[in-house]
PDB file of C-alpha atoms and ligand atoms in Angstrom:
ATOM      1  CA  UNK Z   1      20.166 -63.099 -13.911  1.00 48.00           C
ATOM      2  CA  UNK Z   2      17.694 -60.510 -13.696  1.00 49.00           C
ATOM      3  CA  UNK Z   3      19.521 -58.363 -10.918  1.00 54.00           C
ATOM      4  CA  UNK Z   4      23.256 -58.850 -12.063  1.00 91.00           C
ATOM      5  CA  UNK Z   5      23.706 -54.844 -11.470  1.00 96.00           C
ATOM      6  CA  UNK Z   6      24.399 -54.098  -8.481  1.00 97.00           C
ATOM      7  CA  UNK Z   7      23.825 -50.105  -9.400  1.00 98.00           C
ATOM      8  CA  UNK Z   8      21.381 -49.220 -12.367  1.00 98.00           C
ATOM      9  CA  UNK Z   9      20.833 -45.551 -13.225  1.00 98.00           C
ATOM     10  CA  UNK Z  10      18.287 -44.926 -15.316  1.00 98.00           C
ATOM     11  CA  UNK Z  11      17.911 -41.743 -16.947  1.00 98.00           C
ATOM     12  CA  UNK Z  12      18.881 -39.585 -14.350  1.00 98.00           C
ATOM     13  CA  UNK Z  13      19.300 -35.784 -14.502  1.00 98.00           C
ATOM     14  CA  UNK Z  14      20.066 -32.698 -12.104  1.00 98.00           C
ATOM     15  CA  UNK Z  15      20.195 -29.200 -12.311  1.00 98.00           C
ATOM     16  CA  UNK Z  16      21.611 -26.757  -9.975  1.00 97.00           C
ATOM     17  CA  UNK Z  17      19.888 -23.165 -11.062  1.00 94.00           C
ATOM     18  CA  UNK Z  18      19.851 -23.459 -14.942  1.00 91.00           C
ATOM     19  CA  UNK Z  19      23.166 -25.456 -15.277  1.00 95.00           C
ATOM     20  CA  UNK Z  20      22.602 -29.505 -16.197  1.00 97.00           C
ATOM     21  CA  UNK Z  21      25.066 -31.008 -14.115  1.00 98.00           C
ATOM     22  CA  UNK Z  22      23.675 -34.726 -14.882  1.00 98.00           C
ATOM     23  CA  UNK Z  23      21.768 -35.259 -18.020  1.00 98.00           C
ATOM     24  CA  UNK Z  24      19.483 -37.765 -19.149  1.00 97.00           C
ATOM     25  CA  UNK Z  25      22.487 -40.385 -17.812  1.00 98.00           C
ATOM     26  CA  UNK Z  26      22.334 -44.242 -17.413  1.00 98.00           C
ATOM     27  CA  UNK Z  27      25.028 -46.625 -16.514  1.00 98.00           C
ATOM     28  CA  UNK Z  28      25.268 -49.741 -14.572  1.00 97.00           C
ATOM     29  CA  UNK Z  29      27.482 -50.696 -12.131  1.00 98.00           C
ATOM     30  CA  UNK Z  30      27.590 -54.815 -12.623  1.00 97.00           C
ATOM     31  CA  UNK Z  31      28.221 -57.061  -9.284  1.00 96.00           C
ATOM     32  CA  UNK Z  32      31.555 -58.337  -9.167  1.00 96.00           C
ATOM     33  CA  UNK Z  33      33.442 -55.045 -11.568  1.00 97.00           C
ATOM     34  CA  UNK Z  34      35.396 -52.458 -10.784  1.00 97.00           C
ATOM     35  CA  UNK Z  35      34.010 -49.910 -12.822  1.00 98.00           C
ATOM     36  CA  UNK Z  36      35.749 -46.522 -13.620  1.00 97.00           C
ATOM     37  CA  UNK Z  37      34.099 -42.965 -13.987  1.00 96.00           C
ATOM     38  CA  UNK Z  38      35.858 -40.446 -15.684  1.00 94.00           C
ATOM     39  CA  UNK Z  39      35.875 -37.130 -17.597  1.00 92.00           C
ATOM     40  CA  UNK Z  40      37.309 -33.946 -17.671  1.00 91.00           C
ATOM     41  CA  UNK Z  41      36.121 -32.080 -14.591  1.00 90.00           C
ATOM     42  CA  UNK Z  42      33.044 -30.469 -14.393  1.00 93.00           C
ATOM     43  CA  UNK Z  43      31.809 -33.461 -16.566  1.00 95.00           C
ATOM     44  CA  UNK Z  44      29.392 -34.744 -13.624  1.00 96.00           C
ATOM     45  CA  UNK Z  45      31.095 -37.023 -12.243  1.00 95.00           C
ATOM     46  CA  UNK Z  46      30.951 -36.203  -8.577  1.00 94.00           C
ATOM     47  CA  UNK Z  47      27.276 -35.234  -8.703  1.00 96.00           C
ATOM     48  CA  UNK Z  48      26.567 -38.669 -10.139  1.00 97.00           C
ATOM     49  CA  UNK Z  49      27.992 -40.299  -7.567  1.00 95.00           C
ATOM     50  CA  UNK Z  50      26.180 -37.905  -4.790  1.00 94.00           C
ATOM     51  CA  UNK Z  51      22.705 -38.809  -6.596  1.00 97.00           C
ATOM     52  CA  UNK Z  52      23.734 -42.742  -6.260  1.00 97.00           C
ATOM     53  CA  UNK Z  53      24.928 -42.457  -2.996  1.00 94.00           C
ATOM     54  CA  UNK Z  54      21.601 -40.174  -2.089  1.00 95.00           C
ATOM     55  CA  UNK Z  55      23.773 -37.113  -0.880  1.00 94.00           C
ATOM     56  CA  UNK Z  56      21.318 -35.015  -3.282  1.00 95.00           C
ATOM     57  CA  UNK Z  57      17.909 -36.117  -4.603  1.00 97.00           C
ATOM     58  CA  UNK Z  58      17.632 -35.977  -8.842  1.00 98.00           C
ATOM     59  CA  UNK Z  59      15.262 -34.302 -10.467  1.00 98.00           C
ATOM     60  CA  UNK Z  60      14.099 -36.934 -12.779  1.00 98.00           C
ATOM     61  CA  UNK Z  61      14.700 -40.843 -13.364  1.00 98.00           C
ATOM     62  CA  UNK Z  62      15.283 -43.603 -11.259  1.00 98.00           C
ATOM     63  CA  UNK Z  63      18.267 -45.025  -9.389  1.00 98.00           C
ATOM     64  CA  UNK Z  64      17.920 -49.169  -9.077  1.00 97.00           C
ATOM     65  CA  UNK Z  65      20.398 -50.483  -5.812  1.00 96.00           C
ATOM     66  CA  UNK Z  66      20.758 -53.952  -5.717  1.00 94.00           C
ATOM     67  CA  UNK Z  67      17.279 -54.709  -7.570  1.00 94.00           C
ATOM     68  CA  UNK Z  68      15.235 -52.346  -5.722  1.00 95.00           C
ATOM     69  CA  UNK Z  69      14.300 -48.437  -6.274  1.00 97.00           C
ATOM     70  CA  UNK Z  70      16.233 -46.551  -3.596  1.00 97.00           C
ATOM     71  CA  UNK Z  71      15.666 -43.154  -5.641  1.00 97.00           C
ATOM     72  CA  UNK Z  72      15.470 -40.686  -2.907  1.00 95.00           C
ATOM     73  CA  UNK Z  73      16.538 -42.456  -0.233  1.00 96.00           C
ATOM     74  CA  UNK Z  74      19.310 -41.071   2.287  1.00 94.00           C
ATOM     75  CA  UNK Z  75      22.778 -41.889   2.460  1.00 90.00           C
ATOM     76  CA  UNK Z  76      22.700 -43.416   5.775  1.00 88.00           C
ATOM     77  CA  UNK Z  77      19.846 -45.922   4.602  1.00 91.00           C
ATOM     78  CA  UNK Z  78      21.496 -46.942   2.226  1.00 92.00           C
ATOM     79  CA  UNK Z  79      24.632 -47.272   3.902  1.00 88.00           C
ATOM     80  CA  UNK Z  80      22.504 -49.652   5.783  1.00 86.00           C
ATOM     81  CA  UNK Z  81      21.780 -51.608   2.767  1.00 90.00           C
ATOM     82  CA  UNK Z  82      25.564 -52.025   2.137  1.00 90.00           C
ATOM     83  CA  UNK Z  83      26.176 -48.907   0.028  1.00 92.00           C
ATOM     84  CA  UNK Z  84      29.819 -47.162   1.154  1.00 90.00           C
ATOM     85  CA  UNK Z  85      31.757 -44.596   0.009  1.00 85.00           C
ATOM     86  CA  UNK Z  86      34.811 -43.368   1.645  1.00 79.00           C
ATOM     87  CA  UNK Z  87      35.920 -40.304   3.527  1.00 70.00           C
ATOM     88  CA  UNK Z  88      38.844 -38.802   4.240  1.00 66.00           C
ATOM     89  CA  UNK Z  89      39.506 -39.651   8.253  1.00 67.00           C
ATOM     90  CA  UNK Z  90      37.872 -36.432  10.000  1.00 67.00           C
ATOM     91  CA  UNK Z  91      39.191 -34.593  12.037  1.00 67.00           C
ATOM     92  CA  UNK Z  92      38.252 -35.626  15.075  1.00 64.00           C
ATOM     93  CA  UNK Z  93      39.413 -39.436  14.201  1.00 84.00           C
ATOM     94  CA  UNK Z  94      42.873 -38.803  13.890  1.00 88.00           C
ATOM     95  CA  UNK Z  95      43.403 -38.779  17.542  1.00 91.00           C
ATOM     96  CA  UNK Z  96      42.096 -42.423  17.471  1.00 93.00           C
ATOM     97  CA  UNK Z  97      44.468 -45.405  16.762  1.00 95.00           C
ATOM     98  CA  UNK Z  98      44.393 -47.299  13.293  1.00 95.00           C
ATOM     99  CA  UNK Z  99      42.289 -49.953  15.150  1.00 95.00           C
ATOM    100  CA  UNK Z 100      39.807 -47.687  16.981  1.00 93.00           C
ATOM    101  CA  UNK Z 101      39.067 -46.181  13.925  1.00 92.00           C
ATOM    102  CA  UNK Z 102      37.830 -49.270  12.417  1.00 93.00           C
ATOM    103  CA  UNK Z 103      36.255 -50.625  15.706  1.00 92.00           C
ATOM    104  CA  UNK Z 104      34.261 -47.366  15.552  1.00 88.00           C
ATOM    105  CA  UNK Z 105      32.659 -48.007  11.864  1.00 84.00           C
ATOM    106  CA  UNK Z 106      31.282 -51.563  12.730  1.00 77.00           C
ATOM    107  CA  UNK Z 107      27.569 -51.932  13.170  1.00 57.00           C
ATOM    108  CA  UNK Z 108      25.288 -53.369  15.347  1.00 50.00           C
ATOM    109  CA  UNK Z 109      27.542 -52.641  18.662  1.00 49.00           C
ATOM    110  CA  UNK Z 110      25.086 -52.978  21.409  1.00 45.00           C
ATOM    111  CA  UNK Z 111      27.889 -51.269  23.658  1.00 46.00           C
ATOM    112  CA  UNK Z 112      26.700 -48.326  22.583  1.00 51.00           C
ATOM    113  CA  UNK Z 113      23.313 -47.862  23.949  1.00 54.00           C
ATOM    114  CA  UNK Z 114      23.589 -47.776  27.792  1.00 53.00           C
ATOM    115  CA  UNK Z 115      20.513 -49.909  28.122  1.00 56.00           C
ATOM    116  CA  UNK Z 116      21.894 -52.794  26.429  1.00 56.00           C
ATOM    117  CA  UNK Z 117      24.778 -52.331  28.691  1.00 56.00           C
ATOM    118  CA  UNK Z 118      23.164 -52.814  31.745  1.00 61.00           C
ATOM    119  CA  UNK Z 119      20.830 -55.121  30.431  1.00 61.00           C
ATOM    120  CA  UNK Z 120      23.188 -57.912  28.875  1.00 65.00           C
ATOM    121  CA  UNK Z 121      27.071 -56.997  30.121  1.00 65.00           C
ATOM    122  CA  UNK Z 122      27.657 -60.648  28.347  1.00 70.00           C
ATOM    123  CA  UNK Z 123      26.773 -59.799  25.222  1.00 69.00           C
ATOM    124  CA  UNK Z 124      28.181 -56.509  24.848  1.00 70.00           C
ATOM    125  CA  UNK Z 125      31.847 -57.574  25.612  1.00 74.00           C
ATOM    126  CA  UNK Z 126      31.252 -60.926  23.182  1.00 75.00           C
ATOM    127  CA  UNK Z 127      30.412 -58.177  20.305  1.00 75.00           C
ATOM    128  CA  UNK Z 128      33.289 -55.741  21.497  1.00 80.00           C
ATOM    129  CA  UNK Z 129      35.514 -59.075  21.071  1.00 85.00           C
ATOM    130  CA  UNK Z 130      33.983 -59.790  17.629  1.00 86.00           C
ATOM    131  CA  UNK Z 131      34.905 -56.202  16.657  1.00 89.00           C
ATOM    132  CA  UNK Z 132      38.349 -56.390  17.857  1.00 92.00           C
ATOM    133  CA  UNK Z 133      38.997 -59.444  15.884  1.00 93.00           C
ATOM    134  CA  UNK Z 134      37.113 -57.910  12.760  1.00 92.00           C
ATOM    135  CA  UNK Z 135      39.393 -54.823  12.843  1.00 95.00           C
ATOM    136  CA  UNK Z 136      42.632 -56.597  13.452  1.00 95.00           C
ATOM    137  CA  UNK Z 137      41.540 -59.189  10.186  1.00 93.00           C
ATOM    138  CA  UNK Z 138      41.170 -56.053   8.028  1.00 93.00           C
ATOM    139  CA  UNK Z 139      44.595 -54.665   9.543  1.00 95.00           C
ATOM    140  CA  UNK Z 140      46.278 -57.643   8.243  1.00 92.00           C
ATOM    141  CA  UNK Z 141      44.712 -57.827   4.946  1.00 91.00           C
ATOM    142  CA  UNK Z 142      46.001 -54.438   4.079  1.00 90.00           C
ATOM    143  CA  UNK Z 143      49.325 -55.091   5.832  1.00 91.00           C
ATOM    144  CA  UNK Z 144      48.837 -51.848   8.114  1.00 94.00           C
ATOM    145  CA  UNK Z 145      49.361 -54.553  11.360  1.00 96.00           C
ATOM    146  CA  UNK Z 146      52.868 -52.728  12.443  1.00 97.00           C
ATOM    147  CA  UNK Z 147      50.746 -49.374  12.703  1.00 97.00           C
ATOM    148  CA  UNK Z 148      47.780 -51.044  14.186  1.00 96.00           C
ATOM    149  CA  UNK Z 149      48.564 -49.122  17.530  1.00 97.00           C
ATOM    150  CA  UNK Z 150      49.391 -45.477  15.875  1.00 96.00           C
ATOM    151  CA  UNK Z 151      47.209 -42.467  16.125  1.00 96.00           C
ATOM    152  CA  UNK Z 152      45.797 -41.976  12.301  1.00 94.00           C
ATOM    153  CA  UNK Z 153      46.778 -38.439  12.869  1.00 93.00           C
ATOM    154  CA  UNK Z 154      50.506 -39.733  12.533  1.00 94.00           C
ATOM    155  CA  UNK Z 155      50.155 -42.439   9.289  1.00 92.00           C
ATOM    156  CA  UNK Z 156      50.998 -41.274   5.590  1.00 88.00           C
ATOM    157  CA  UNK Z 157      49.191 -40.154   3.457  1.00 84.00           C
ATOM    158  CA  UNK Z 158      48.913 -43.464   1.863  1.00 85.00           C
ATOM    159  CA  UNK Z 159      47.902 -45.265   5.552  1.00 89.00           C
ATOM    160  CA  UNK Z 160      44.961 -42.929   5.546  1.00 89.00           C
ATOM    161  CA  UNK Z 161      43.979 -44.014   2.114  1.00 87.00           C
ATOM    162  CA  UNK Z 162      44.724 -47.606   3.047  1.00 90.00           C
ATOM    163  CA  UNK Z 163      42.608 -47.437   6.445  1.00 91.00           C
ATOM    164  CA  UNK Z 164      39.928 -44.976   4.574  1.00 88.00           C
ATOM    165  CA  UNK Z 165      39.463 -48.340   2.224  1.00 89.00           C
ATOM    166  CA  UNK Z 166      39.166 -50.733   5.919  1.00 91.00           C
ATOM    167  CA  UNK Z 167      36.653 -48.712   7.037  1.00 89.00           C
ATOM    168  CA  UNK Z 168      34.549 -49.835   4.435  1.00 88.00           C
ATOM    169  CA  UNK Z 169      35.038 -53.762   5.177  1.00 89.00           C
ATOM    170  CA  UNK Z 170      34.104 -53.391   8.843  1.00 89.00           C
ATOM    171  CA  UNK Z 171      30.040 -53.154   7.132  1.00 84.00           C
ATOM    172  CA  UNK Z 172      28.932 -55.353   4.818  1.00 79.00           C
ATOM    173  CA  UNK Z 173      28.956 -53.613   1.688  1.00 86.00           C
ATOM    174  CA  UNK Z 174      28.033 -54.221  -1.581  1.00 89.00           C
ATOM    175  CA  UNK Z 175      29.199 -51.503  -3.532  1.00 95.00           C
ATOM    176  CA  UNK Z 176      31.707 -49.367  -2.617  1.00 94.00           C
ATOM    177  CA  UNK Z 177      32.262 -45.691  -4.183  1.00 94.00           C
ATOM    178  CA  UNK Z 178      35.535 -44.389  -4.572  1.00 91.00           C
ATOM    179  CA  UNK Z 179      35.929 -40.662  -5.412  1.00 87.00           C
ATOM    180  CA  UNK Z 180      39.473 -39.857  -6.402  1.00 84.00           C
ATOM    181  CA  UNK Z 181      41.130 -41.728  -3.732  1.00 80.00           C
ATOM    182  CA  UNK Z 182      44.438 -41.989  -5.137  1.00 77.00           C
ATOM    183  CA  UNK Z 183      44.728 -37.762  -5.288  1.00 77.00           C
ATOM    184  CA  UNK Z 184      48.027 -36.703  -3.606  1.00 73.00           C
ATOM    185  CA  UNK Z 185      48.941 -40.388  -2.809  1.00 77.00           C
ATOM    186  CA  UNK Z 186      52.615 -41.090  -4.280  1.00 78.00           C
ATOM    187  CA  UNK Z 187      53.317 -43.862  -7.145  1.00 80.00           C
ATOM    188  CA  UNK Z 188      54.303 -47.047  -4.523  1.00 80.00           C
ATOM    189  CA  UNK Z 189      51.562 -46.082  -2.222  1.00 80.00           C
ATOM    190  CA  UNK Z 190      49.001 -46.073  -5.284  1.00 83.00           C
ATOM    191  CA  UNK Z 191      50.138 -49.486  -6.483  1.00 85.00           C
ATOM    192  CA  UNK Z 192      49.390 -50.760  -2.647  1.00 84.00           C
ATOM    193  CA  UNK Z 193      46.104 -49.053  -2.729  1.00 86.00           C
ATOM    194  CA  UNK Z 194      45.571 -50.810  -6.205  1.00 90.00           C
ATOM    195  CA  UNK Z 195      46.471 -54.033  -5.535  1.00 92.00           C
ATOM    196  CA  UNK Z 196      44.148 -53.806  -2.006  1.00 90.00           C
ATOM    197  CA  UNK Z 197      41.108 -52.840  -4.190  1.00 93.00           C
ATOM    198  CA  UNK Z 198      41.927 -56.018  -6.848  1.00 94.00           C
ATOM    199  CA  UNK Z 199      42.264 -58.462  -3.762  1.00 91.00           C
ATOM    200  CA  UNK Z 200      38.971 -56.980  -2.106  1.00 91.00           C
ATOM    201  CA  UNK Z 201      37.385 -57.360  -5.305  1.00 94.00           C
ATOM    202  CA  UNK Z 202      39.006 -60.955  -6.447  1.00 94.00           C
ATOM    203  CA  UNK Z 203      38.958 -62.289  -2.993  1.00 91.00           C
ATOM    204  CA  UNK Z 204      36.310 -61.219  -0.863  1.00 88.00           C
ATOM    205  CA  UNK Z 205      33.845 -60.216  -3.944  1.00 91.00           C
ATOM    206  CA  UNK Z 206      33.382 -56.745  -3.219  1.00 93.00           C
ATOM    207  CA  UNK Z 207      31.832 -54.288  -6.468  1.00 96.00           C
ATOM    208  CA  UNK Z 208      33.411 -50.873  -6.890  1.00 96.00           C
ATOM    209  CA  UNK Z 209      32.345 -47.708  -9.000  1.00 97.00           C
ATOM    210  CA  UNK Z 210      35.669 -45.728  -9.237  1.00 95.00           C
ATOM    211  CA  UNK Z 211      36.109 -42.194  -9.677  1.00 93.00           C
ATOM    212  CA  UNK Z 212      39.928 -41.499 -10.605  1.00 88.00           C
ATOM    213  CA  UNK Z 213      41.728 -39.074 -13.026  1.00 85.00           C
ATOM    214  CA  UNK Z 214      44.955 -40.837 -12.995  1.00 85.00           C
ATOM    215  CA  UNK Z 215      44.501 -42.834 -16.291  1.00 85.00           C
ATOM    216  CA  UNK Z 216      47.511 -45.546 -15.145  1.00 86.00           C
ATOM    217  CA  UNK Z 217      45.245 -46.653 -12.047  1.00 89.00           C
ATOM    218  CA  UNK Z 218      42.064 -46.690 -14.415  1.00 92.00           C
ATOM    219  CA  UNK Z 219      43.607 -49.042 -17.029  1.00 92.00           C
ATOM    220  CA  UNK Z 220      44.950 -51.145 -14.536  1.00 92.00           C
ATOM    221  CA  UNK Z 221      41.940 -51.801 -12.333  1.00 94.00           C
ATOM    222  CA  UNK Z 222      38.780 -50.764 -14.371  1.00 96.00           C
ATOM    223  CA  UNK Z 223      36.379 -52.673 -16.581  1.00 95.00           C
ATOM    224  CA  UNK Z 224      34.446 -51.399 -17.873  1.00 96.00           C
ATOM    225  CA  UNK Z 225      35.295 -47.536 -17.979  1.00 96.00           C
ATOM    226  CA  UNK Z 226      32.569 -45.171 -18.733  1.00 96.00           C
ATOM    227  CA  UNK Z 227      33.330 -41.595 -19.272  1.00 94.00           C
ATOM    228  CA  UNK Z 228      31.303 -38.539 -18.686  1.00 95.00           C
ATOM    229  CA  UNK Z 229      31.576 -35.199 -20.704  1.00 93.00           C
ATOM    230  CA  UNK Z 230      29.302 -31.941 -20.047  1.00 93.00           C
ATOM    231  CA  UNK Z 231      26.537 -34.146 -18.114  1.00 96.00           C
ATOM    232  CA  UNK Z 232      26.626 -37.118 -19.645  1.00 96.00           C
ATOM    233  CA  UNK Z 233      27.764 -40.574 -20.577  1.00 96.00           C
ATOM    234  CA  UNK Z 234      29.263 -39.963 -23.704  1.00 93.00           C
ATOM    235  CA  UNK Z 235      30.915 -44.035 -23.995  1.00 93.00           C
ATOM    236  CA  UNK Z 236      31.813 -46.908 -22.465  1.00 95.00           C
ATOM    237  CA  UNK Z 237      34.272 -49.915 -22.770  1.00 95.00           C
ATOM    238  CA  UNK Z 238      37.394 -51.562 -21.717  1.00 95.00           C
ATOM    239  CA  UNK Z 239      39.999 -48.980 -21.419  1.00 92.00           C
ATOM    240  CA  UNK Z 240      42.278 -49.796 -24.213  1.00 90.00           C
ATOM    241  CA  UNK Z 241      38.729 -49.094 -26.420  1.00 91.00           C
ATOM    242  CA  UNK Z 242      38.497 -45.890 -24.502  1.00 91.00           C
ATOM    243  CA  UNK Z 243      41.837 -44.360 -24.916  1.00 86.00           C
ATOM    244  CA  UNK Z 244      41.726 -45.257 -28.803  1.00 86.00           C
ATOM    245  CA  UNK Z 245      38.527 -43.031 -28.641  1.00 85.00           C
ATOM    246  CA  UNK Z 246      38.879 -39.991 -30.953  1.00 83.00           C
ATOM    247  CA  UNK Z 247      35.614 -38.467 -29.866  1.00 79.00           C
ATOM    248  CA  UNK Z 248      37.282 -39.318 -26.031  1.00 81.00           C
ATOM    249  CA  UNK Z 249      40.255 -37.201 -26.736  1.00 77.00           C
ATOM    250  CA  UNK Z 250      38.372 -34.623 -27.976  1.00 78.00           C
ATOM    251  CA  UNK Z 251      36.202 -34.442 -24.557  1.00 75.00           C
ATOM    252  CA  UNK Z 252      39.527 -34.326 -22.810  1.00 74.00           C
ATOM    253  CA  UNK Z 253      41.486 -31.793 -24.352  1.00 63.00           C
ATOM    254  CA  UNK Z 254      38.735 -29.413 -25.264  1.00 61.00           C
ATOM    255  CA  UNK Z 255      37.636 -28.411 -29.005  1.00 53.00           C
ATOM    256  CA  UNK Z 256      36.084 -26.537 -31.042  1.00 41.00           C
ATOM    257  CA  UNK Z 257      33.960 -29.492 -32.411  1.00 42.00           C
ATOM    258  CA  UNK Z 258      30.908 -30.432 -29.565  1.00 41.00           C
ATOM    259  CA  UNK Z 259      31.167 -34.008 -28.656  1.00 39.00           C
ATOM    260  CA  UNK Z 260      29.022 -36.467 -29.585  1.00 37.00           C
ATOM    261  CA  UNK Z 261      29.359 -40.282 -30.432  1.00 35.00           C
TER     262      UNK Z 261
HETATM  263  N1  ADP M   1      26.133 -28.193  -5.215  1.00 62.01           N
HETATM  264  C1  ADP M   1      26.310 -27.595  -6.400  1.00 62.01           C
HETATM  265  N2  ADP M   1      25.755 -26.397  -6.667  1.00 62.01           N
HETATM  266  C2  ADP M   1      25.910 -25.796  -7.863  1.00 62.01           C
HETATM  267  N3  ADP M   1      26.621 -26.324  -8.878  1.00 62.01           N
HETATM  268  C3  ADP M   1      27.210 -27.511  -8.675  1.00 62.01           C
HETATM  269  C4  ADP M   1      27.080 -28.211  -7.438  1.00 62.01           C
HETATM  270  N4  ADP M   1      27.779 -29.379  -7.534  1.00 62.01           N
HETATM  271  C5  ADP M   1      28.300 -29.404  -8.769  1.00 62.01           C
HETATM  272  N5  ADP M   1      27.955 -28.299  -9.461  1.00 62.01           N
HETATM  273  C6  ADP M   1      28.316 -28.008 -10.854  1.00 62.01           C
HETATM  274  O1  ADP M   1      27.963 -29.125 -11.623  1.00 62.01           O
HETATM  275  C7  ADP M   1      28.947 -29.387 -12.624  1.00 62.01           C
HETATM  276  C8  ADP M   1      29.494 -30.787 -12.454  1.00 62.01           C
HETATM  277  O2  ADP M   1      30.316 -30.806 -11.284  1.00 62.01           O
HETATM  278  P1  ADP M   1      30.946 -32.136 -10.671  1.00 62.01           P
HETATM  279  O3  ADP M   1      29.881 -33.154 -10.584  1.00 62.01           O
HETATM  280  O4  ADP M   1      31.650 -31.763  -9.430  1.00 62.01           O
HETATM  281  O5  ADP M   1      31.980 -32.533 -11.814  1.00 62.01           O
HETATM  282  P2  ADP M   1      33.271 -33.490 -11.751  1.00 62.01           P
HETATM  283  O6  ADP M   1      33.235 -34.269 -10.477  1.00 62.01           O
HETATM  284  O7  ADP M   1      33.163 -34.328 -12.983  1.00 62.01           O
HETATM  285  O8  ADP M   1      34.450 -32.580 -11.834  1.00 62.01           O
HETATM  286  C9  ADP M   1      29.994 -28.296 -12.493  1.00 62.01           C
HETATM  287  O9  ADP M   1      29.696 -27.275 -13.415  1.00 62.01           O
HETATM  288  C10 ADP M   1      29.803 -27.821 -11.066  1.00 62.01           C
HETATM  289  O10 ADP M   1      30.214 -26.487 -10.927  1.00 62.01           O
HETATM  290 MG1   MG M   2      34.595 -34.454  -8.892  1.00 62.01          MG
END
């Protein structure tokens, strides 16, 4: 299985000015895991996940999507090529129902350019249908059906996280980036959002490259977990390898001593 990583970064670095936010890393993100990121903050994390997701452009090495060199590339190409990351719902969505604000995410809706509207009427309102029927699928898999009709605006916090995570299975991703989605989300919410990410993963195959700093949610849903200190990878493992880490702890809690393994 020459391609069984579905993201390979290979020696990647960025500066901003004279500070190395991202040195020298490489990590792979294999098909099928749910792979945690973490580190104390200011460790990288973020901009590693910018340079993967092509928000920002790295100075040197390569990054490898789903077998091919997408180094450079912009977000929304390869968003195209089944790349996601979440957002929080902006502004201007949260005056949108639960539903609209999936039906608004899916591809490919020929409704939206007027020429395909007033060239093929039929096929436009077989796609809207398809749409619908996508969105209200995804509604039930994450149980959110008896707030299918609600403006987002209105849902918990936890909805938004929940609905945030069914935008990203109206495309067809392969990877999907999550950047400390659990943050301000309250413990029964969390396990909801945990088990939806385990049954997206288990039962529809979907890969995931976490970023999280609550270490619960990590050990429960991540392997492997790599961890990031001062720019770069400084291990990686299952998390009960990780949190027996001395060198780990150190990176964590700050000493004296400079980390290295
Ligand atoms: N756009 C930017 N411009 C300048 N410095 C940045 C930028 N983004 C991140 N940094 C710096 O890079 C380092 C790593 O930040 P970040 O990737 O956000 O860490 P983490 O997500 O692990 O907390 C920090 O020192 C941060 O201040
Ligand atoms: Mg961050």
């Amino acid at each position: 299985m020459a391609f069984d990583a579905v993201i390979d970064v290979q020696n990647v670095s960025k500066s901003f000015g004279g500070l190395a936010a991202v040195r020298n890393c490489s990590l792979r993100v294999e098909r099928g895991s749910i792979t945690g990121l973490i580190g104390p903050n200011g460790a990288g994390k973020s901009t590693l996940f910018n340079l993967v997701a092509g928000n920002i452009v790295p100075d040197s090495g390569r990054i490898v999507f789903d077998g091919r060199d997408v180094t450079g590339l912009a977000p929304y190409a390869l968003f195209g090529r089944g790349m996601l990351r979440t957002f929080q719902i902006a502004h201007e969505f949260s005056n949108m129902t639960a539903m609209e604000n999936l039906m608004v995410v899916a591809d490919r809706q020929p409704g939206e350019t007027l020429v395909s509207n007033w060239v093929a009427p039929g096929l436009v309102r077989k796609r809207d249908h398809e749409v619908k029927q996508q969105a209200a699928d995804v509604i039930d898999f994450l149980k959110l059906a008896h707030v299918k009709n609600e403006l987002a605006g209105n849902l918990s916090g936890g909805q938004k996280k929940l609905l945030e995570l069914g935008r990203t299975m109206m495309v067809d991703a392969k990877v999907v980036l999550l950047d400390e989605v659990a943050a301000g989300v309250n413990r029964t919410l969390l396990q909801d959002l945990a088990a939806n990410i385990e049954r997206m993963n288990r039962e529809l195959g979907y890969s995931f490259f976490v970023i999280e700093h609550d270490m619960d949610l990590i050990g429960r849903l991540c392997d492997p977990v790599i961890v990031m200190a001062q720019g770069e990878v400084i291990a990686e493992g299952p998390m009960a390898e990780i949190r027996a880490n001395p060198a780990i702890i150190e990176a964590y809690f700050g000493s004296p001593v400079a980390v290295t393994l």
